[in-house]
XYZ file of C-alpha atoms in Angstrom:
336
model
C -0.094 0.037 -0.046
C 1.097 3.908 -0.682
C 0.266 6.650 0.744
C -0.080 9.624 -0.959
C -0.440 13.425 -0.131
C -0.700 15.562 -3.080
C -2.782 15.533 -6.427
C -0.342 15.271 -8.740
C 0.363 12.052 -7.473
C -3.135 10.928 -7.102
C -3.331 11.665 -10.877
C -0.196 9.750 -11.705
C -0.947 7.065 -9.399
C -1.143 3.749 -12.146
C -4.382 1.896 -12.427
C -3.529 -1.574 -13.112
C -5.175 -4.419 -14.603
C -5.195 -7.316 -17.356
C -4.842 -7.189 -20.861
C -5.967 -3.656 -22.035
C -9.256 -4.212 -19.824
C -7.885 -0.719 -17.456
C -8.312 -2.192 -13.773
C -11.718 -0.725 -11.279
C -10.654 1.315 -9.130
C -13.433 2.072 -5.945
C -13.112 4.635 -3.821
C -13.838 5.015 0.093
C -13.922 8.398 1.745
C -13.237 8.714 5.518
C -12.306 11.316 7.788
C -9.452 9.696 9.654
C -10.023 8.329 13.436
C -10.380 4.901 11.154
C -12.358 1.832 13.204
C -14.370 -1.662 11.736
C -16.642 0.502 10.222
C -13.871 2.046 7.359
C -12.539 -1.220 7.413
C -15.642 -3.334 6.240
C -16.276 -0.503 3.551
C -12.887 -1.287 2.409
C -13.707 -4.976 3.336
C -16.629 -4.278 0.784
C -14.556 -2.642 -1.930
C -12.209 -4.938 -2.526
C -14.888 -7.618 -2.933
C -16.572 -5.152 -5.327
C -13.341 -4.096 -7.160
C -11.888 -8.369 -6.683
C -8.279 -8.720 -6.871
C -6.519 -6.606 -9.453
C -9.114 -3.906 -9.258
C -7.995 -0.667 -7.000
C -8.729 0.138 -3.549
C -7.651 4.669 -2.839
C -9.100 5.007 0.937
C -9.501 9.011 1.395
C -8.560 10.455 5.147
C -9.026 14.206 4.539
C -10.952 16.423 8.049
C -13.026 18.784 5.620
C -13.196 22.353 7.044
C -15.951 22.915 4.978
C -18.494 20.305 7.172
C -18.053 22.206 10.307
C -19.729 24.422 12.233
C -18.377 27.048 14.410
C -18.876 25.365 17.380
C -18.575 22.041 16.502
C -15.580 20.039 17.336
C -12.979 20.522 13.888
C -9.848 21.115 15.835
C -10.875 18.599 18.405
C -11.425 16.005 16.070
C -9.434 12.772 16.605
C -6.250 12.642 13.999
C -4.094 9.330 13.283
C -3.395 8.729 10.422
C -0.543 6.033 11.393
C -3.178 3.613 12.907
C -5.536 4.803 9.657
C -3.246 3.768 7.292
C -2.377 -0.180 9.613
C -5.755 -0.126 9.760
C -6.454 0.641 5.419
C -3.837 -2.003 4.608
C -5.262 -4.812 6.372
C -8.645 -3.504 5.337
C -7.364 -4.439 1.713
C -6.884 -1.077 0.627
C -3.965 -0.533 -2.061
C -3.198 3.442 -1.727
C -4.611 6.349 0.956
C -4.695 9.838 -0.214
C -3.942 11.857 2.485
C -4.243 15.906 0.928
C -3.221 18.834 3.664
C -6.349 21.437 3.589
C -3.678 23.652 1.652
C -3.762 21.009 -1.141
C -7.585 20.576 -1.495
C -7.948 24.389 -1.191
C -5.507 25.739 -3.142
C -6.700 28.869 -2.992
C -8.312 29.051 0.040
C -11.945 28.255 1.329
C -13.648 27.116 -2.384
C -15.915 30.517 -3.613
C -17.772 28.218 -6.148
C -19.745 25.175 -4.043
C -22.120 22.555 -4.432
C -25.626 23.782 -2.547
C -27.893 20.861 -1.745
C -30.502 22.193 -1.716
C -33.793 21.342 0.500
C -32.619 18.072 1.512
C -29.979 19.601 2.238
C -31.818 21.688 5.057
C -33.701 18.446 6.586
C -32.855 17.242 10.314
C -29.049 16.862 10.014
C -29.295 20.589 8.262
C -31.037 22.121 10.233
C -29.490 21.870 13.174
C -25.987 21.531 11.177
C -26.393 24.657 8.695
C -24.133 24.070 5.594
C -22.808 21.550 6.937
C -24.138 19.386 3.756
C -22.544 22.336 0.692
C -19.649 21.914 2.399
C -19.922 17.826 2.094
C -21.289 17.599 -1.659
C -18.395 20.229 -2.124
C -15.145 18.174 -0.857
C -17.127 14.834 -2.830
C -17.259 16.383 -6.203
C -13.655 16.771 -5.034
C -12.385 13.992 -4.014
C -14.855 12.544 -6.544
C -12.936 14.054 -9.687
C -9.308 13.372 -8.263
C -9.800 10.288 -7.651
C -11.540 9.667 -10.303
C -13.501 6.236 -9.444
C -15.546 4.097 -10.740
C -17.288 2.682 -7.137
C -17.743 5.333 -4.321
C -18.517 3.484 -1.186
C -20.209 5.275 1.877
C -21.752 4.085 5.162
C -25.362 4.120 4.992
C -24.847 5.558 9.244
C -24.930 8.576 7.496
C -28.148 8.359 5.174
C -29.128 11.510 4.668
C -25.349 12.102 3.472
C -25.066 9.171 2.024
C -29.193 10.166 0.323
C -27.766 13.724 -1.423
C -24.804 12.290 -2.210
C -26.791 9.882 -4.558
C -29.055 12.643 -5.604
C -25.589 15.063 -6.794
C -24.000 12.194 -9.128
C -27.364 11.186 -9.947
C -28.744 15.095 -10.981
C -24.682 16.602 -12.248
C -23.982 12.813 -14.236
C -20.822 12.107 -12.433
C -19.579 8.756 -13.591
C -19.760 6.729 -10.653
C -21.268 4.427 -8.936
C -22.473 5.245 -5.304
C -22.351 1.959 -3.735
C -24.095 2.233 0.934
C -23.165 -0.010 3.403
C -25.090 -1.258 5.935
C -23.911 0.632 9.321
C -21.456 -1.672 11.923
C -22.337 -2.149 15.064
C -20.462 -2.843 18.337
C -22.050 -5.924 20.433
C -24.152 -3.564 22.009
C -25.739 -2.357 19.655
C -23.931 0.832 19.457
C -23.311 2.698 16.143
C -19.486 2.412 15.612
C -18.329 6.277 14.973
C -14.740 8.348 15.575
C -16.818 9.727 18.173
C -17.803 7.127 20.297
C -13.917 7.728 21.471
C -14.921 10.771 23.300
C -17.501 8.802 25.237
C -17.111 7.850 29.213
C -18.002 4.649 30.515
C -21.143 6.322 32.861
C -21.759 8.578 28.974
C -21.777 5.476 26.097
C -24.274 3.630 28.700
C -26.803 6.733 27.880
C -25.902 6.122 24.213
C -27.064 2.926 24.155
C -30.850 4.640 24.319
C -30.513 5.835 20.192
C -29.912 2.148 18.908
C -32.197 0.694 21.322
C -35.360 3.564 20.585
C -34.074 2.185 17.087
C -34.991 -1.161 17.419
C -38.476 -0.459 19.499
C -39.335 1.745 16.607
C -38.566 -1.658 14.247
C -39.888 -4.523 16.871
C -43.014 -2.027 16.697
C -43.661 -1.982 12.549
C -42.367 -6.056 12.646
C -45.716 -7.295 16.077
C -48.604 -4.899 13.959
C -47.729 -5.752 10.751
C -48.151 -9.494 11.970
C -51.129 -8.582 13.830
C -52.648 -7.281 10.338
C -51.331 -10.923 9.036
C -53.184 -12.574 11.472
C -56.207 -10.957 10.989
C -56.092 -11.573 7.192
C -55.974 -14.977 7.514
C -58.741 -15.353 10.670
C -61.259 -12.373 8.340
C -63.680 -14.318 6.804
C -65.670 -12.989 3.349
C -68.770 -11.180 3.215
C -71.712 -13.609 3.458
C -69.321 -16.497 3.265
C -70.821 -19.830 5.313
C -67.434 -19.382 7.836
C -67.709 -16.642 9.943
C -71.195 -18.590 11.358
C -68.254 -21.552 12.689
C -65.798 -18.637 13.576
C -68.847 -17.391 16.117
C -69.273 -21.169 17.029
C -65.751 -21.063 17.736
C -65.884 -17.666 19.758
C -62.742 -16.357 17.457
C -64.860 -14.233 15.955
C -64.009 -11.511 18.502
C -59.726 -12.263 18.541
C -60.783 -11.557 14.449
C -62.254 -7.976 15.562
C -59.101 -7.699 17.703
C -57.650 -8.188 14.970
C -59.554 -6.123 12.236
C -58.260 -3.027 14.469
C -54.929 -3.381 15.080
C -55.258 -4.248 11.297
C -57.568 -0.429 10.659
C -54.804 1.551 12.678
C -52.289 0.170 9.522
C -52.298 3.228 8.404
C -51.116 5.059 12.432
C -47.819 2.810 12.070
C -45.663 5.582 11.554
C -47.021 7.230 14.505
C -46.554 4.489 15.974
C -43.112 3.732 14.986
C -41.939 7.066 16.322
C -44.425 6.651 19.876
C -42.471 3.715 20.753
C -38.140 5.191 19.401
C -39.184 8.378 21.077
C -40.491 6.331 24.981
C -37.127 4.819 24.839
C -35.450 9.083 24.220
C -37.456 10.284 27.005
C -36.375 7.233 29.775
C -33.142 8.570 28.666
C -33.603 11.748 28.546
C -33.944 11.471 33.049
C -30.361 9.867 33.087
C -28.181 10.971 34.595
C -26.559 12.524 32.546
C -29.350 12.694 30.367
C -29.847 12.094 26.980
C -30.696 15.534 24.736
C -32.262 14.651 21.515
C -32.250 17.109 18.757
C -34.529 15.125 16.778
C -36.050 11.301 15.951
C -37.743 11.448 12.100
C -38.701 8.676 9.891
C -37.791 9.750 6.525
C -38.997 8.740 3.087
C -35.151 8.257 2.195
C -35.244 9.861 -1.407
C -35.576 13.312 -0.063
C -35.729 12.825 3.724
C -38.920 14.361 4.198
C -40.895 13.091 7.375
C -43.312 9.170 6.516
C -46.802 10.448 6.643
C -50.076 8.938 7.711
C -51.115 5.663 5.784
C -46.973 6.018 4.553
C -46.374 2.658 2.275
C -42.668 1.412 0.484
C -39.108 1.902 2.038
C -38.067 4.565 5.816
C -35.874 5.324 7.453
C -35.925 5.755 10.715
C -33.317 8.328 11.374
C -32.132 10.107 15.136
C -29.687 12.723 17.219
C -28.561 13.448 20.455
C -26.263 14.690 22.413
C -24.797 12.559 25.503
C -22.616 14.843 27.203
C -20.478 17.334 24.629
C -20.400 14.265 22.111
C -23.449 14.375 19.251
C -24.064 11.670 17.707
C -25.866 9.589 15.031
C -27.826 6.157 14.035
C -30.520 5.030 11.910
C -32.097 1.995 10.421
C -34.470 1.081 7.534
C -37.453 0.063 7.503
C -40.381 -1.313 5.139
C -43.752 0.039 5.110
C -46.291 -2.729 3.527
C -48.877 -1.249 1.545
C -51.948 -1.166 4.184
C -55.494 -2.383 2.228
């Protein structure tokens, strides 16, 4: 594995391959402080491009995506350890430029604008964050010239915006989302986890527990709806008489009452997750909720009453001085 720190070195990086076909190149973009989640991205990239392909990891703490009161100065910088993790995971090269290499004229005057989606959830809490993120991603895509780019689903809104940018601006790259990697107790891996004290880490587990509670509520009500459909006799069916004799008509009616509330499933999912977060808000130290949202992954607008299809249940909160985010994908079936 080789370390590159200039755009010229990156431009000169040869693509190996077999015969006349150049190797496919994959990029994994990071801000350093690599952990098992990043290593999973690199391993996934290596598996996709194959042994003849090329995997480039970028390590750059992008100042454009940090706000005035955020942790740019204290963000962990662990390049030596990052290089070991990247190499063990299968990277061929690490591009770790200085800020003046990425922005040679200082802060760029022309930037990518994230649009309406960029002002929701994370964008509402961190104004300008997604503009800065998309600007550096666009620059790194131009510099690395990959065929595939791998990003973690833990940053679901970031992933959605990158996909939108690639589509809207015709970047010749395939964006691949990789599932969130969690520790054994459910906490999503993050470079910021190292800031948590033992007590704070225990409170932080409420984020994943809340998401799983929402997921379980959805599964439970979907099971009741399926039971209702199995028990319900067609109108005028003679089986209705048999059900009544067996005392099952009440069970069928109860299940149908749950099924009829299927259109309110988004509200039920939010309520189950919020209950866990509210309890964590009474701990010492308390969990301070930023947002809990159930959104359409296409544009990150709220999933309303009767929503069907794929959704993302997302949460952001602070524990002590550390702000954490997490999310899980959910699937809402069609309601009769």
